JSON list of C-alpha atoms in Angstrom, two decimals:
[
{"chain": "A", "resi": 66, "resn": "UNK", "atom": "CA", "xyz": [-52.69, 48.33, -22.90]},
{"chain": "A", "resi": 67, "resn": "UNK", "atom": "CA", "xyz": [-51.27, 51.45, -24.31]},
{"chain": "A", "resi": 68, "resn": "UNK", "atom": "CA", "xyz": [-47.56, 51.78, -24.13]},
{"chain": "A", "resi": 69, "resn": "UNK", "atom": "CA", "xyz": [-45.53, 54.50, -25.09]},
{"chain": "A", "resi": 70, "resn": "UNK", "atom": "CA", "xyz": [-41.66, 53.91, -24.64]},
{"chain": "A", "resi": 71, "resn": "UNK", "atom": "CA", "xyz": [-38.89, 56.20, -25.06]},
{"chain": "A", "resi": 72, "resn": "UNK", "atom": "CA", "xyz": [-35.50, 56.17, -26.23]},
{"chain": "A", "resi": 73, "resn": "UNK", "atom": "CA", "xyz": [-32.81, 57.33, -24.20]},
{"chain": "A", "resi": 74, "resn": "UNK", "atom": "CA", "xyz": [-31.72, 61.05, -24.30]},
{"chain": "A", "resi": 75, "resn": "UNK", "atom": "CA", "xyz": [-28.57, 62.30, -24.03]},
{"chain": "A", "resi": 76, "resn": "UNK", "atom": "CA", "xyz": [-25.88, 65.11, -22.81]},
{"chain": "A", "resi": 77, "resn": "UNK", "atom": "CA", "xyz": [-24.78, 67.15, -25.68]},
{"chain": "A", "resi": 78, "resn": "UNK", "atom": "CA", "xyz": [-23.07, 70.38, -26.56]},
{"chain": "A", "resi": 79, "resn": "UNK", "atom": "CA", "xyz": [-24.95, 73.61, -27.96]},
{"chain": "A", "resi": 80, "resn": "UNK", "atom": "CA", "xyz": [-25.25, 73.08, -31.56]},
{"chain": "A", "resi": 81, "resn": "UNK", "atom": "CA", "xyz": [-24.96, 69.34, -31.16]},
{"chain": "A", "resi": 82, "resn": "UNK", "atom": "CA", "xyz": [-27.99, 67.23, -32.81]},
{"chain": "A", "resi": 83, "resn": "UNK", "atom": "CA", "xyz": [-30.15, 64.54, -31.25]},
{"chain": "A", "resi": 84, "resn": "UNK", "atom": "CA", "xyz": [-32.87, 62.46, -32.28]},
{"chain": "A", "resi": 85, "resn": "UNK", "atom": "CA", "xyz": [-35.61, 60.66, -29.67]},
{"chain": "A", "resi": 86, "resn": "UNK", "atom": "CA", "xyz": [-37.71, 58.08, -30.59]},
{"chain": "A", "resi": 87, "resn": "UNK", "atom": "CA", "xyz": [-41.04, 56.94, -28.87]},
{"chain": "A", "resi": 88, "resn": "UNK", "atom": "CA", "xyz": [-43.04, 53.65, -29.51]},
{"chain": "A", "resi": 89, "resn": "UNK", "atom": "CA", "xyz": [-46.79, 54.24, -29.69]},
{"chain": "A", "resi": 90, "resn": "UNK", "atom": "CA", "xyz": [-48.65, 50.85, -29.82]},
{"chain": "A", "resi": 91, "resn": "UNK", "atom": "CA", "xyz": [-51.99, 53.07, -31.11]},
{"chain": "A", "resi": 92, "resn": "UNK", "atom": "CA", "xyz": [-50.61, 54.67, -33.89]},
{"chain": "A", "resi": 93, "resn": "UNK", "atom": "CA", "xyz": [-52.01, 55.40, -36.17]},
{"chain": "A", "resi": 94, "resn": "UNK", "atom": "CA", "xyz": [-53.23, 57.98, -33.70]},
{"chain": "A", "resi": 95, "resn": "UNK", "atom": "CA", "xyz": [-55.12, 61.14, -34.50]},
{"chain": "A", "resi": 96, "resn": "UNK", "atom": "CA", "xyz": [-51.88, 63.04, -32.85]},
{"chain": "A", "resi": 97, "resn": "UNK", "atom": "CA", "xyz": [-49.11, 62.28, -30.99]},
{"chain": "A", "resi": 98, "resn": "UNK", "atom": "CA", "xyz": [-47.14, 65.24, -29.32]},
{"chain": "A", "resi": 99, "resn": "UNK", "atom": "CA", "xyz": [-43.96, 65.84, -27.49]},
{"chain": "A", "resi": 100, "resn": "UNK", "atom": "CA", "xyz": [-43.75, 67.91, -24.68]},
{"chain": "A", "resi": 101, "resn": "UNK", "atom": "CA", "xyz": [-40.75, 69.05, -22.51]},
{"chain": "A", "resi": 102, "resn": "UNK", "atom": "CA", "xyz": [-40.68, 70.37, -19.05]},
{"chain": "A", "resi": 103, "resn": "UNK", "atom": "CA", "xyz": [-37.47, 71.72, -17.13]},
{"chain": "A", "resi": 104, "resn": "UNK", "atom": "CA", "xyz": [-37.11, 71.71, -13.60]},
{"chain": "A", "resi": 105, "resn": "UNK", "atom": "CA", "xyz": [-39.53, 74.65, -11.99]},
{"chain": "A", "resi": 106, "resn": "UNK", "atom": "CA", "xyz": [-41.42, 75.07, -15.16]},
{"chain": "A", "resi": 107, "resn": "UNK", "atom": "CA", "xyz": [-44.90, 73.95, -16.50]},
{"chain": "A", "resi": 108, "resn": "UNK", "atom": "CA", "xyz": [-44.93, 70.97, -19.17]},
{"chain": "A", "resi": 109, "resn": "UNK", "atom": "CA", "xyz": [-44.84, 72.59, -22.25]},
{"chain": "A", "resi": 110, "resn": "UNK", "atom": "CA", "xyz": [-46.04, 71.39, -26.23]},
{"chain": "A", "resi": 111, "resn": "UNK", "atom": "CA", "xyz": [-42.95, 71.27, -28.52]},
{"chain": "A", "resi": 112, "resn": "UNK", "atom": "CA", "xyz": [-44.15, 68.91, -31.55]},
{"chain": "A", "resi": 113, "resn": "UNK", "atom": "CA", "xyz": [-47.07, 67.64, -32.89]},
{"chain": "A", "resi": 114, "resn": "UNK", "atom": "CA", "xyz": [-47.85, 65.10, -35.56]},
{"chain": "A", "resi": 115, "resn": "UNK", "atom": "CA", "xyz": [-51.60, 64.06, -36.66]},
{"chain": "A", "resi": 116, "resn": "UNK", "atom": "CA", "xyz": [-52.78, 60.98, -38.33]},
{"chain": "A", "resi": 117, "resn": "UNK", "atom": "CA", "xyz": [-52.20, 63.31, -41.72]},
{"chain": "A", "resi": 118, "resn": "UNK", "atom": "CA", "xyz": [-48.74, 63.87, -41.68]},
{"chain": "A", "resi": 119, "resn": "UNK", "atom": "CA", "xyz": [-49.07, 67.19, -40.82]},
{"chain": "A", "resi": 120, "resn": "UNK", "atom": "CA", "xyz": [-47.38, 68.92, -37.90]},
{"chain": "A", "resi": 121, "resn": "UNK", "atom": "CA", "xyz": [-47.31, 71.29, -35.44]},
{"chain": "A", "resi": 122, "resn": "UNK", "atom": "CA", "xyz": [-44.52, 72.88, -33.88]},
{"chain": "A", "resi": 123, "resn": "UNK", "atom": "CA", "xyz": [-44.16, 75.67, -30.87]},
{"chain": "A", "resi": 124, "resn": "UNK", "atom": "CA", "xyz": [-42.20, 79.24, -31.83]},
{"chain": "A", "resi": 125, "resn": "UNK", "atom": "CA", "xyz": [-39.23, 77.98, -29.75]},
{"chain": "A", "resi": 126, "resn": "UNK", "atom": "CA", "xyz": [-38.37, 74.85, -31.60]},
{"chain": "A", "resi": 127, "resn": "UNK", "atom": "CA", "xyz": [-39.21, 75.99, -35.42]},
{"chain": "A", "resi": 128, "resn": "UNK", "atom": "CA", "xyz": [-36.80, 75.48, -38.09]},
{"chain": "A", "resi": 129, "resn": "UNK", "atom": "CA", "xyz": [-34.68, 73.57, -35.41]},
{"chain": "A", "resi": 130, "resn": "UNK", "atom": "CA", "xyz": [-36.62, 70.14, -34.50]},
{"chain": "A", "resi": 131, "resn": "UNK", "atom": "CA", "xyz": [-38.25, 68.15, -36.86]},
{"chain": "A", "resi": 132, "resn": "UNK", "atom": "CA", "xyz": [-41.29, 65.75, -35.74]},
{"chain": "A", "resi": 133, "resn": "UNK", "atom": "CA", "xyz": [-41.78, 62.28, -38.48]},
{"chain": "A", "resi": 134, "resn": "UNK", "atom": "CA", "xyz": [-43.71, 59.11, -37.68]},
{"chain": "A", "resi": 135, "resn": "UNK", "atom": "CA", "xyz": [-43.40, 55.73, -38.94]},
{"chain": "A", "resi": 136, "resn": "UNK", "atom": "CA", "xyz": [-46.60, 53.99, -38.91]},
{"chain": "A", "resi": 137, "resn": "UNK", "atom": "CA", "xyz": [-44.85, 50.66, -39.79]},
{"chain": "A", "resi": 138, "resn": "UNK", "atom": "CA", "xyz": [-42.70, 50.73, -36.91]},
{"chain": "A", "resi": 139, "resn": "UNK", "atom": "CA", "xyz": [-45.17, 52.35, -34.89]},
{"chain": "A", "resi": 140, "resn": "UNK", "atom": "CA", "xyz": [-42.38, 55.09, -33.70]},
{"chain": "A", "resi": 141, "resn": "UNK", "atom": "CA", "xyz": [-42.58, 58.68, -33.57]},
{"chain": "A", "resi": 142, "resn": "UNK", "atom": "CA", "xyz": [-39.46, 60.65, -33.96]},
{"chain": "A", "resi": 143, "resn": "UNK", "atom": "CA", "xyz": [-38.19, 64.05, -32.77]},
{"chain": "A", "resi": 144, "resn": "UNK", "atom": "CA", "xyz": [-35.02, 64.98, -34.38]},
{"chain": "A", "resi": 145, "resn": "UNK", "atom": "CA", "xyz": [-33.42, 68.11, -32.90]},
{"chain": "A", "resi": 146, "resn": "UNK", "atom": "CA", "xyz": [-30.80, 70.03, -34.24]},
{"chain": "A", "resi": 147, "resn": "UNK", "atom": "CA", "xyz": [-28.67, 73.40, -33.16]},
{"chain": "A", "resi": 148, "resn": "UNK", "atom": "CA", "xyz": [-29.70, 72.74, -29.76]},
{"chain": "A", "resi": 149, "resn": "UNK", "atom": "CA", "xyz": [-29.94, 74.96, -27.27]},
{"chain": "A", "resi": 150, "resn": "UNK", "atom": "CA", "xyz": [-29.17, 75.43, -23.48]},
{"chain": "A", "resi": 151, "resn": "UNK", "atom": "CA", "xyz": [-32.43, 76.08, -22.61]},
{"chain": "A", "resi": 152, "resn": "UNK", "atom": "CA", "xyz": [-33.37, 73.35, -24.75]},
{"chain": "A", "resi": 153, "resn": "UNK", "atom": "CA", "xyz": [-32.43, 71.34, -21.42]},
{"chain": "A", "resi": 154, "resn": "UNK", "atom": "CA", "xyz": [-35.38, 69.42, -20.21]},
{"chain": "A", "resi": 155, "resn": "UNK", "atom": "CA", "xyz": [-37.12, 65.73, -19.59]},
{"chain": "A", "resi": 156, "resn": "UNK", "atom": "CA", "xyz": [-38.47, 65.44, -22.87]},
{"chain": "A", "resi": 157, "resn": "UNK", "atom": "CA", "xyz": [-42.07, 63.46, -22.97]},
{"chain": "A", "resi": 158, "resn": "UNK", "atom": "CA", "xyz": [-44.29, 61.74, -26.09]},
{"chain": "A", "resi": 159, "resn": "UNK", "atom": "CA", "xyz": [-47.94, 62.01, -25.32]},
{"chain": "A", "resi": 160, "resn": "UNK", "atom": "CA", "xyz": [-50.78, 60.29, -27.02]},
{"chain": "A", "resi": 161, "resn": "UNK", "atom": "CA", "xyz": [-54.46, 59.19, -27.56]},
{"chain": "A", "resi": 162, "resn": "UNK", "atom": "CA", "xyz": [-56.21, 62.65, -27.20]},
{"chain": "A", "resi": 163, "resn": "UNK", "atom": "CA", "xyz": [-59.11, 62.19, -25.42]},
{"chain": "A", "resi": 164, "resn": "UNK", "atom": "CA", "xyz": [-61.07, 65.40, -26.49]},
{"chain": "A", "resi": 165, "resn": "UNK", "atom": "CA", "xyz": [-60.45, 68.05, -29.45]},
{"chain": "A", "resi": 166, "resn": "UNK", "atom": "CA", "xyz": [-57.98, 71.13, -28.12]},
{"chain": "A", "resi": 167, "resn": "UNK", "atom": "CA", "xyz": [-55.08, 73.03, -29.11]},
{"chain": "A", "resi": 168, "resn": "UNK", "atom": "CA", "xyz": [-51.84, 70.28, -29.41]},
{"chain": "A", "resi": 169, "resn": "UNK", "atom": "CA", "xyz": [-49.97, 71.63, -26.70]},
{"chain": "A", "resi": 170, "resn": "UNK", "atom": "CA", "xyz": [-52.80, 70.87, -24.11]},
{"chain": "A", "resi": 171, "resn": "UNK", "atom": "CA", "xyz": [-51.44, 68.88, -21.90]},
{"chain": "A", "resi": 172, "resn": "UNK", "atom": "CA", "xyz": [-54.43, 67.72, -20.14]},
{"chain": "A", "resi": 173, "resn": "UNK", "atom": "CA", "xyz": [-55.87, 66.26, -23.04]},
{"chain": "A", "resi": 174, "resn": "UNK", "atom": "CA", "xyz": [-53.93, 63.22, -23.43]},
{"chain": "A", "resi": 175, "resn": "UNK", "atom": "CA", "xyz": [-54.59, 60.49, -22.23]},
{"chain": "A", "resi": 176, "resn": "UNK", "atom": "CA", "xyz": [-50.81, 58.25, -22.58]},
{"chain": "A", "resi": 177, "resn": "UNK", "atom": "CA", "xyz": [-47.78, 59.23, -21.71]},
{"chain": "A", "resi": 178, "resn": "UNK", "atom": "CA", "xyz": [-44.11, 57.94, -21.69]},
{"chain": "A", "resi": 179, "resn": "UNK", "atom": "CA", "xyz": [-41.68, 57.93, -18.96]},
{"chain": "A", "resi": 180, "resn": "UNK", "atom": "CA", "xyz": [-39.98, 60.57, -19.80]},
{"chain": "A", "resi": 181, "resn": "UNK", "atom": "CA", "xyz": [-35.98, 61.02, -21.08]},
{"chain": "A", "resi": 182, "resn": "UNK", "atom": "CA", "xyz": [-33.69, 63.63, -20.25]},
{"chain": "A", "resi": 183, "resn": "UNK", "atom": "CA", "xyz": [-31.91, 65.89, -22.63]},
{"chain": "A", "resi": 184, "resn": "UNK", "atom": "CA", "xyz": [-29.42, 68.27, -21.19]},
{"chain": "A", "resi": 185, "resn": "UNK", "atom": "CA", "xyz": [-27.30, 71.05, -23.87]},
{"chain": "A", "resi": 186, "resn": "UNK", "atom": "CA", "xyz": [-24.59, 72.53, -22.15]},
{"chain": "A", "resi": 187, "resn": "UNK", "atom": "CA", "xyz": [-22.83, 75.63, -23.69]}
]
């Protein structure tokens, strides 16, 4: 059975830094993304990282958040620096793609964690 855990969030202050963790019992997967989705908006892509190394990352995060993996301890990382106010969200890992799409398609994964909460307060 697929699991994907989380690590806790956290309340910081803007500019703070925070790092999640999630535990993906497939990797190495072909991607494994984290998403974010504040109260009254849609679920939206933030990070990607594929079975390459290589990464993905949307406009409102680059330069700011940093996505790593380590296959050995089968976690993927989001470390998130000068954050934000609107960074405030439940933050989500998603994995096991079940069809080829953009990253940041949310219906195309097929695992997903339980979510953790980050709130940045100014």
């Amino acid at each position: 059975q697929v699991r994907l855990v989380e690590s806790e969030g956290g309340s910081v202050q803007a500019g703070d830094s925070l790092r999640l963790s999630c535990r993906v019992s497939t990797l190495p997967d072909n991607r494994v993304a984290w998403f974010r989705q504040a109260p009254g908006r849609e679920r939206e892509g933030v990070a990607c990282i594929y079975a390459s190394g290589s990464t993905d990352y949307a406009d409102s995060v680059k330069g700011r958040f940093t996505i790593s993996q380590d296959n050995a301890k089968a976690t993927v990382f989001l470390q998130m620096n000068s954050l934000k106010p609107e960074d405030t969200a439940m933050y989500y890992c998603a994995a096991r793609p079940s069809y080829s799409s953009t990253w940041y398609d949310v219906l195309s994964y097929r695992s997903w964690g339980q979510g953790t909460q980050v709130t940045v307060s100014s």
